[in-house]
Structures are given as structure tokens and as C-alpha cells.
PDB file of C-alpha atoms in Angstrom:
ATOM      1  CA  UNK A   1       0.000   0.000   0.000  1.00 89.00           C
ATOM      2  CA  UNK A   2       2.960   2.390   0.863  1.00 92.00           C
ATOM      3  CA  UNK A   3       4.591   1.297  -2.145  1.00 88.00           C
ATOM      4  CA  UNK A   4       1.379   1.840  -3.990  1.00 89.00           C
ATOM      5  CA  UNK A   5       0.875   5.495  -2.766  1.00 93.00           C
ATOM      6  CA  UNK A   6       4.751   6.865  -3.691  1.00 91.00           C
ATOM      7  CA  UNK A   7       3.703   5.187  -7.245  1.00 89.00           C
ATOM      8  CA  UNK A   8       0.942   7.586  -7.673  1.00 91.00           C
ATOM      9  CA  UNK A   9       2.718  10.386  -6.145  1.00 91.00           C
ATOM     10  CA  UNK A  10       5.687  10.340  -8.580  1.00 88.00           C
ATOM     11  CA  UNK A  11       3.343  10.376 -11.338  1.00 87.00           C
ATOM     12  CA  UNK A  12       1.680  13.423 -10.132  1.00 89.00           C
ATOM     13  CA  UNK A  13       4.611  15.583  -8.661  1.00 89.00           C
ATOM     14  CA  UNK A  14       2.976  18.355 -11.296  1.00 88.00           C
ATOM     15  CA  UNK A  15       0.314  18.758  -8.591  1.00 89.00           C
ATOM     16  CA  UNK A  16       2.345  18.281  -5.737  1.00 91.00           C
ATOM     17  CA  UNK A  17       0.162  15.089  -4.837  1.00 93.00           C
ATOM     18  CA  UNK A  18       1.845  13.560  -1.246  1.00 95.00           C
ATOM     19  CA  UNK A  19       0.645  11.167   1.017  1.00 95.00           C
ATOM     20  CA  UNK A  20       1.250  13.282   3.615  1.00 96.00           C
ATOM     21  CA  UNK A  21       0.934  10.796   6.584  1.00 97.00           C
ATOM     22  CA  UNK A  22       0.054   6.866   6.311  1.00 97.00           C
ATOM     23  CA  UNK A  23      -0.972   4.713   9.332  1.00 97.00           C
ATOM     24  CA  UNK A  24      -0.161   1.281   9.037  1.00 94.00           C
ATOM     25  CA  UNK A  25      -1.207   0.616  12.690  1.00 93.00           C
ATOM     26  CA  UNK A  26      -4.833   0.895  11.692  1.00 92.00           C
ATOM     27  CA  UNK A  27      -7.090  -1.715   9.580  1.00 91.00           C
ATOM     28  CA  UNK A  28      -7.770  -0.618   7.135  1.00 95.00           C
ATOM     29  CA  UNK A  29      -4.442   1.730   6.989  1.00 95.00           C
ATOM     30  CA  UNK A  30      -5.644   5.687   6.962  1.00 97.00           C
ATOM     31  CA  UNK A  31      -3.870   8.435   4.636  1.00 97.00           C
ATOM     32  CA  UNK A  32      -4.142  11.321   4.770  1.00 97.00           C
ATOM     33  CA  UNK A  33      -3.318  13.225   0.930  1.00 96.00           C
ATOM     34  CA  UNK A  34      -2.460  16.805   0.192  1.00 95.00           C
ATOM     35  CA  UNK A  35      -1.834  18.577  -2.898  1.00 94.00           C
ATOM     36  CA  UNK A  36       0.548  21.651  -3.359  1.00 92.00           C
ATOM     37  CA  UNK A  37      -3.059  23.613  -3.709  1.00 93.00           C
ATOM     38  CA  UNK A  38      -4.123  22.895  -0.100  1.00 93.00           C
ATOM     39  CA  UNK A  39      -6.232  20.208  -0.829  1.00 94.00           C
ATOM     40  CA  UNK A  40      -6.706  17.211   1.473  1.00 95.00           C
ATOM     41  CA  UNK A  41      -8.163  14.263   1.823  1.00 95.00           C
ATOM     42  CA  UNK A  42      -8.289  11.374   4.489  1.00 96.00           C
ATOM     43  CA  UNK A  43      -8.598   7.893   2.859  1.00 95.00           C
ATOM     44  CA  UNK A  44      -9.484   4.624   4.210  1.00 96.00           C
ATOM     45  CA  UNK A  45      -6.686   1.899   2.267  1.00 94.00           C
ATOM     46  CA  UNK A  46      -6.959  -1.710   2.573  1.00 92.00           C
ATOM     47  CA  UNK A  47      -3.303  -3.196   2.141  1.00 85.00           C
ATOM     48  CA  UNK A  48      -4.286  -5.268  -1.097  1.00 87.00           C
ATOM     49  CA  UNK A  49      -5.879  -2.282  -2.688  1.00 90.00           C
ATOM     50  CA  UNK A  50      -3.564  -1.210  -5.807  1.00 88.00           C
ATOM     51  CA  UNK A  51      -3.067   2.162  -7.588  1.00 87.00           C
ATOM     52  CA  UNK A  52      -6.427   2.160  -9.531  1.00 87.00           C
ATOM     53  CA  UNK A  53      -8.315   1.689  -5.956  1.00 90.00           C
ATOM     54  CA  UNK A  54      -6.485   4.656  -4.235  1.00 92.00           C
ATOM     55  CA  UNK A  55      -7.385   6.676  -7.421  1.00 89.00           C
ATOM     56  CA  UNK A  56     -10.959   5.907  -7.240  1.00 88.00           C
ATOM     57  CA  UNK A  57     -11.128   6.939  -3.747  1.00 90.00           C
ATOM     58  CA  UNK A  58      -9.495  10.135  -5.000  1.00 90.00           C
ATOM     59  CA  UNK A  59     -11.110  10.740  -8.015  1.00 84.00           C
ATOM     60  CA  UNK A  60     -13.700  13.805  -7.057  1.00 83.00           C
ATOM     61  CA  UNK A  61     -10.722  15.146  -4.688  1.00 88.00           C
ATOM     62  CA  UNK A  62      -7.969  17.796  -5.866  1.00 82.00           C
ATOM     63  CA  UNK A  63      -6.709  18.841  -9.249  1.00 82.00           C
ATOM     64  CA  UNK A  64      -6.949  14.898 -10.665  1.00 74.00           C
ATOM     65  CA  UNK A  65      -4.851  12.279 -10.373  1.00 77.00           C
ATOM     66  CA  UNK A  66      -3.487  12.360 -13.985  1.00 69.00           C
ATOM     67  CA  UNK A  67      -2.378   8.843 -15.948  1.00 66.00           C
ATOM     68  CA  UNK A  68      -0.113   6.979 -15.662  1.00 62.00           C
ATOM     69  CA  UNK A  69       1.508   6.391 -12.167  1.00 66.00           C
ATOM     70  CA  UNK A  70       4.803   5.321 -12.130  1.00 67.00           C
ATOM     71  CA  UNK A  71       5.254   2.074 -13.302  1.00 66.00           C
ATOM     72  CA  UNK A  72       6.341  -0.724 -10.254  1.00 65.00           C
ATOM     73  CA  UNK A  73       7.656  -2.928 -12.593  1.00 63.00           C
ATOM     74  CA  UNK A  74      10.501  -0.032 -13.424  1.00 61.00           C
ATOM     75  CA  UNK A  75      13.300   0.462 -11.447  1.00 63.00           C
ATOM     76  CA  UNK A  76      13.608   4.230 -11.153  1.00 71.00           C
ATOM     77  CA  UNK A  77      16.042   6.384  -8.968  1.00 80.00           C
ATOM     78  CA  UNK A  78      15.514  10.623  -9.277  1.00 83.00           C
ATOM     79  CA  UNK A  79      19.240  10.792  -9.157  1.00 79.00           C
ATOM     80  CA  UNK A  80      19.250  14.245 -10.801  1.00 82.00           C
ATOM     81  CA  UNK A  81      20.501  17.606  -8.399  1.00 81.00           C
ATOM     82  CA  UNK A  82      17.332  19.488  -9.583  1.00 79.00           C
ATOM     83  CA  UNK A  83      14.606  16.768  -9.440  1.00 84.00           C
ATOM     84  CA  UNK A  84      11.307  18.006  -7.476  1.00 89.00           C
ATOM     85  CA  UNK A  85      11.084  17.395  -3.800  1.00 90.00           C
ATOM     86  CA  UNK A  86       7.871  15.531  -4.637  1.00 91.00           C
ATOM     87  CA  UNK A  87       9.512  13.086  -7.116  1.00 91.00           C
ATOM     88  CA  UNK A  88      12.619  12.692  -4.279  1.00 92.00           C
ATOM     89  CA  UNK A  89       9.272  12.184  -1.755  1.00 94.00           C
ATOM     90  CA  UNK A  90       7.727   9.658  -3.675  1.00 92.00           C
ATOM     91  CA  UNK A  91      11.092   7.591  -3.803  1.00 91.00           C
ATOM     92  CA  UNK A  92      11.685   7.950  -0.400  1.00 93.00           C
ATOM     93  CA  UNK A  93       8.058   6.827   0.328  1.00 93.00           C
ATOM     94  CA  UNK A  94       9.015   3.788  -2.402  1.00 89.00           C
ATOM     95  CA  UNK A  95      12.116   3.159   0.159  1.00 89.00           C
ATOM     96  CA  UNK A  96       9.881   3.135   3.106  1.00 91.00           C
ATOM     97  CA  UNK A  97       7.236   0.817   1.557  1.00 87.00           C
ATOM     98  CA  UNK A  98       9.903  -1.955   1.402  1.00 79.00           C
ATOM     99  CA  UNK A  99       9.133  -3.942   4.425  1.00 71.00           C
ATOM    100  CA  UNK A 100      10.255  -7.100   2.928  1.00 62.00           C
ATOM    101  CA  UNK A 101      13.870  -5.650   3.959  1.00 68.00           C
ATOM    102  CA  UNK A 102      13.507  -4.462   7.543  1.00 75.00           C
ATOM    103  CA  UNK A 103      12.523  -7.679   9.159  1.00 77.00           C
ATOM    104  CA  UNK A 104      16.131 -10.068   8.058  1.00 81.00           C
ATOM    105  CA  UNK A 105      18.192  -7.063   9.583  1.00 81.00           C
ATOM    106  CA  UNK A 106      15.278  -7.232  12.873  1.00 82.00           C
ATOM    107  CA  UNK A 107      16.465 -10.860  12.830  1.00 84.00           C
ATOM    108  CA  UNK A 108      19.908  -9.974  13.470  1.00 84.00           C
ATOM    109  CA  UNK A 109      18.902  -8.991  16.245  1.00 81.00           C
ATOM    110  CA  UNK A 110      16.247 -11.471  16.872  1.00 85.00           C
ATOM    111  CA  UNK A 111      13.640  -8.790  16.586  1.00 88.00           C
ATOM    112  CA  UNK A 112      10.168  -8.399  15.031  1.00 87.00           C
ATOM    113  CA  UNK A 113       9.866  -4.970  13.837  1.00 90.00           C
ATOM    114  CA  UNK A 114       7.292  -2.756  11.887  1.00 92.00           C
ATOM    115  CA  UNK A 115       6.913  -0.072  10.241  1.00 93.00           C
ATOM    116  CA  UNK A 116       3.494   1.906  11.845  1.00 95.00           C
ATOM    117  CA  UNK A 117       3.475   5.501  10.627  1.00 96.00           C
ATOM    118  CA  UNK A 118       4.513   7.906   7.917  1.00 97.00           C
ATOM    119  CA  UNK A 119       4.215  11.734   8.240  1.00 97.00           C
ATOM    120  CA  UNK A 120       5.988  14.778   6.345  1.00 95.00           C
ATOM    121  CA  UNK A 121       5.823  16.684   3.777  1.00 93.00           C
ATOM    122  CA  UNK A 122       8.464  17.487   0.475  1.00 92.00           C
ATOM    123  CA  UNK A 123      11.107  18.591   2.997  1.00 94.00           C
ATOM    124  CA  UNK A 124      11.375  16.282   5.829  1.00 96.00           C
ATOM    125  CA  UNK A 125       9.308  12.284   6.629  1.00 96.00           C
ATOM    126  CA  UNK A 126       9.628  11.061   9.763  1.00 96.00           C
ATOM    127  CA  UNK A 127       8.820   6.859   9.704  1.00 96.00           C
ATOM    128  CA  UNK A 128       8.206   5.151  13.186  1.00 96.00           C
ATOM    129  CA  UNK A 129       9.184   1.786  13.805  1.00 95.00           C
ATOM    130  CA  UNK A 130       7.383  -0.850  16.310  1.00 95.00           C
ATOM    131  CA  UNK A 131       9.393  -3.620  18.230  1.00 94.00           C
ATOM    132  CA  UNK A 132       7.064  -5.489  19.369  1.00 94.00           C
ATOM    133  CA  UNK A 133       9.636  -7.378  21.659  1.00 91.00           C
ATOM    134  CA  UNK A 134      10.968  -4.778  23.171  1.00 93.00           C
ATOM    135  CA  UNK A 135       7.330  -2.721  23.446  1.00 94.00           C
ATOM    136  CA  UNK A 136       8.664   0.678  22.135  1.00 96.00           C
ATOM    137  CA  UNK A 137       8.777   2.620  18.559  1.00 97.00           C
ATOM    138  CA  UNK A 138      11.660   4.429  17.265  1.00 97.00           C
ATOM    139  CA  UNK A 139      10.459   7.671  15.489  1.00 97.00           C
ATOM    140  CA  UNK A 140      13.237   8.285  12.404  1.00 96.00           C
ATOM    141  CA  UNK A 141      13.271  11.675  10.437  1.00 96.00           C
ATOM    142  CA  UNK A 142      14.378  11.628   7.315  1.00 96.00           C
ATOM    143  CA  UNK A 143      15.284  14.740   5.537  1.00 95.00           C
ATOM    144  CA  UNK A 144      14.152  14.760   1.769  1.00 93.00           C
ATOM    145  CA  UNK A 145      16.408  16.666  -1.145  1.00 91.00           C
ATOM    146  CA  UNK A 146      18.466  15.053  -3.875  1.00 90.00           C
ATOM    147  CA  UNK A 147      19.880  12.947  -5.375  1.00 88.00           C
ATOM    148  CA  UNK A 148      17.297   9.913  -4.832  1.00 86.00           C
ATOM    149  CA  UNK A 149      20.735   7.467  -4.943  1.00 88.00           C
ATOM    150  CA  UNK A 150      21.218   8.680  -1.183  1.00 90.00           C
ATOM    151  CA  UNK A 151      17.837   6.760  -0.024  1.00 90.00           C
ATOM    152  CA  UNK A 152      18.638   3.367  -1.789  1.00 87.00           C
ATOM    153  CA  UNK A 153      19.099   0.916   1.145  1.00 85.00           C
ATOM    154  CA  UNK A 154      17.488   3.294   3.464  1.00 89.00           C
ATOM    155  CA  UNK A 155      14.961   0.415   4.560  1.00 86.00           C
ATOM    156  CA  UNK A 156      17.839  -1.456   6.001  1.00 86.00           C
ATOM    157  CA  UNK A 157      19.791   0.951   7.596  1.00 90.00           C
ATOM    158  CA  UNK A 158      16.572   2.564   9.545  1.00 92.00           C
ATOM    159  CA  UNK A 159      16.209  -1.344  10.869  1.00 90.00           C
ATOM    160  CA  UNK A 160      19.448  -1.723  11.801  1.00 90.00           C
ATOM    161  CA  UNK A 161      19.159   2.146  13.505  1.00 93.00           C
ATOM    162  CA  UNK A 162      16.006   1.341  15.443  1.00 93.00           C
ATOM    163  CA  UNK A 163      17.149  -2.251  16.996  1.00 92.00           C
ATOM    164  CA  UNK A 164      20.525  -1.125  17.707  1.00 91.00           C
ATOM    165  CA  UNK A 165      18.866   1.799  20.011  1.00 91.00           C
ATOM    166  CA  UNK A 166      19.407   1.730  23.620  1.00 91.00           C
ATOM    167  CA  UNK A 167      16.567   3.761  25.128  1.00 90.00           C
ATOM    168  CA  UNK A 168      18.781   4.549  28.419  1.00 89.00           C
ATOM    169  CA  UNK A 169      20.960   6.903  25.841  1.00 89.00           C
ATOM    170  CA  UNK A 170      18.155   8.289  23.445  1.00 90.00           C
ATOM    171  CA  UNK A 171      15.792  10.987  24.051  1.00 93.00           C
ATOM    172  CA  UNK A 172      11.718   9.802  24.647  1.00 94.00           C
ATOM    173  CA  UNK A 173       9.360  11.389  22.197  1.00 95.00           C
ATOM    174  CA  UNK A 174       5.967  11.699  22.692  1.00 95.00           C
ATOM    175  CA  UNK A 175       4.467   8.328  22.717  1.00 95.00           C
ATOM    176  CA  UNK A 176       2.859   6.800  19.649  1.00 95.00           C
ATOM    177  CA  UNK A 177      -0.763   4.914  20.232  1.00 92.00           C
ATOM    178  CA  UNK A 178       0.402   4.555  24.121  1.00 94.00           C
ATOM    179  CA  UNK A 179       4.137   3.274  23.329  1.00 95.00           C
ATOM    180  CA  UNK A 180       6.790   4.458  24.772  1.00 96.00           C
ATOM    181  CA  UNK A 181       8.389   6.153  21.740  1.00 97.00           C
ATOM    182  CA  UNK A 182      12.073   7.253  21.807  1.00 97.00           C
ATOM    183  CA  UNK A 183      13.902   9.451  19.007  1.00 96.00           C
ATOM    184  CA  UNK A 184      16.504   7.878  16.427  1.00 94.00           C
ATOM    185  CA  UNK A 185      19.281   8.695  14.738  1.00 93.00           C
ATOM    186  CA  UNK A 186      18.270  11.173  11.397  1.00 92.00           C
ATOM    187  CA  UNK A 187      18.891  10.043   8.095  1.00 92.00           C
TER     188      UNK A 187
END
């Protein structure tokens, strides 16, 4: 679904479509979306629902969801200096959508760990990480700007940040759905 939301918004930087925050912790997931003309909208996602069922949710909402999305089956880096912050968003997004990659480096450390919430704008995400385990989230900010290359492996290295926290040396941000929540390293 993450995945599935930085697909439409790199197809639609010429609006300045973002999902501007994504709860995972919720079922179905909530989004909330944003467009550079103020717009917003707050949509209910399943996690099987693909790009076409996001757009139909969206379709009355904002200046239009123009086709085609970004194509999944692509790879695609915006490794240029200039490209938009919302095309360097949406790959960032794509980055944080690849759970597949944080749970072997969890295992390392014989951890379960998920990814809950996404918030942020063209600037600056911040992605917070459960472990279940250990019954705390690690909130990570991640500053946006090019080159995209920067963010390729970021999905490992923010799992390998948030289980090799200690909470005795990290500073406690406000919790997240009751968990203790403490703040990582940036990225």
C-alpha cells in the first residue's frame, strides 16, 4: 500500500500530490493526501488495494490524479541535483514501503519490527518503527532533497538504527498509540 501510494505520487509531482501521513497501525491503513493547492483528503486503504483503488477513492478530490503512475515494474532512482522534492518524496516513500527488507536485519537482532506511521511533507518524513519485543517505537526523520541514490538501502539501515537503540541513551518522544516512543538517529 505504501509502495502503492509513492507510485501515484511520482506520477503526479505536477500537482504536488503527497501522502502526507500513512498509518499502518490501523485496519484498514488511513492516509491522509495533500496537494501543493491545499487540498486534502483522508482515505481509508486496505493493504491489497492497488493504484487504480487509491485513485478511485481520490477521483472527485484535488486537481486529478493524472495517468499513468509510475510504473512498479521499473526500477527508477531521481538521481538528478534538480529533481522536485515531490519526485525525491515519492522515492523515499518507495524506500519506506519496502518492508520485505527491515525484518532479516530485525532478525539480526532477533527482533520483530514494523513499520506503523509515515508523516511529512516534500522537505522532511519522519517513519516510526514498532518492536514489538521490546514494546517501544523508534520515530526516524528523514530529511528529503536530492539525489534519490542517497535513499537506496534506506529500509535497512533505519532497521538496523532502530534495533541497535538503547533507550537509556536516546531521548523519549511523545508516545505513539500509548508506546513508549524514543527518538533515532536522522537520516
Amino acid at each position: 500500500m505504501v509502495n502503492n501510494l509513492a507510485l501515484l505520487e511520482g506520477g503526479n509531482v505536477e500537482v504536488g500530490f503527497l501522502a502526507s501521513s500513512i498509518d499502518l497501525s490501523r485496519r484498514p491503513a488511513v492516509a491522509t493526501c495533500s496537494w501543493m493547492d491545499g487540498t486534502t483528503a483522508t482515505l481509508h486503504v486496505d493493504p491489497d488495494d492497488d493504484c487504480a483503488a487509491i485513485r478511485r477513492q481520490l477521483a472527485d478530490v484535488g486537481p486529478g490524479l493524472p495517468q499513468p503512475e509510475l510504473d512498479n515494474s521499473i526500477f527508477w532512482v531521481p538521481d538528478d541535483e534538480t529533481s522536485s522534492p515531490f519526485l525525491v518524496h515519492a522515492w523515499v516513500l518507495q524506500e519506506l514501503g519496502r518492508s520485505a527488507e527491515y525484518q532479516p536485519v530485525a532478525d539480526m537482532w532477533g527482533e520483530r519490527l514494523e513499520l506503523r506511521y509515515i508523516s511529512g511533507g516534500p522537505s522532511e518524513i519522519e517513519a516510526i518503527l514498532h518492536l514489538p519485543s521490546r514494546g517501544y517505537a523508534v520515530r526516524m526523520p528523514i530529511e528529503i532533497s536530492p539525489p534519490g541514490a542517497k535513499y537506496i538501502d534506506m529500509a535497512y539501515a533505519l532497521a538496523k538504527s532502530a534495533c541497535a537503540i538503547d533507550p537509556g541513551n536516546r531521548q523519549a518522544a511523545d508516545p505513539h498509540d500509548g508506546l513508549p516512543t524514543y527518538f533515532g538517529p536522522a537520516y
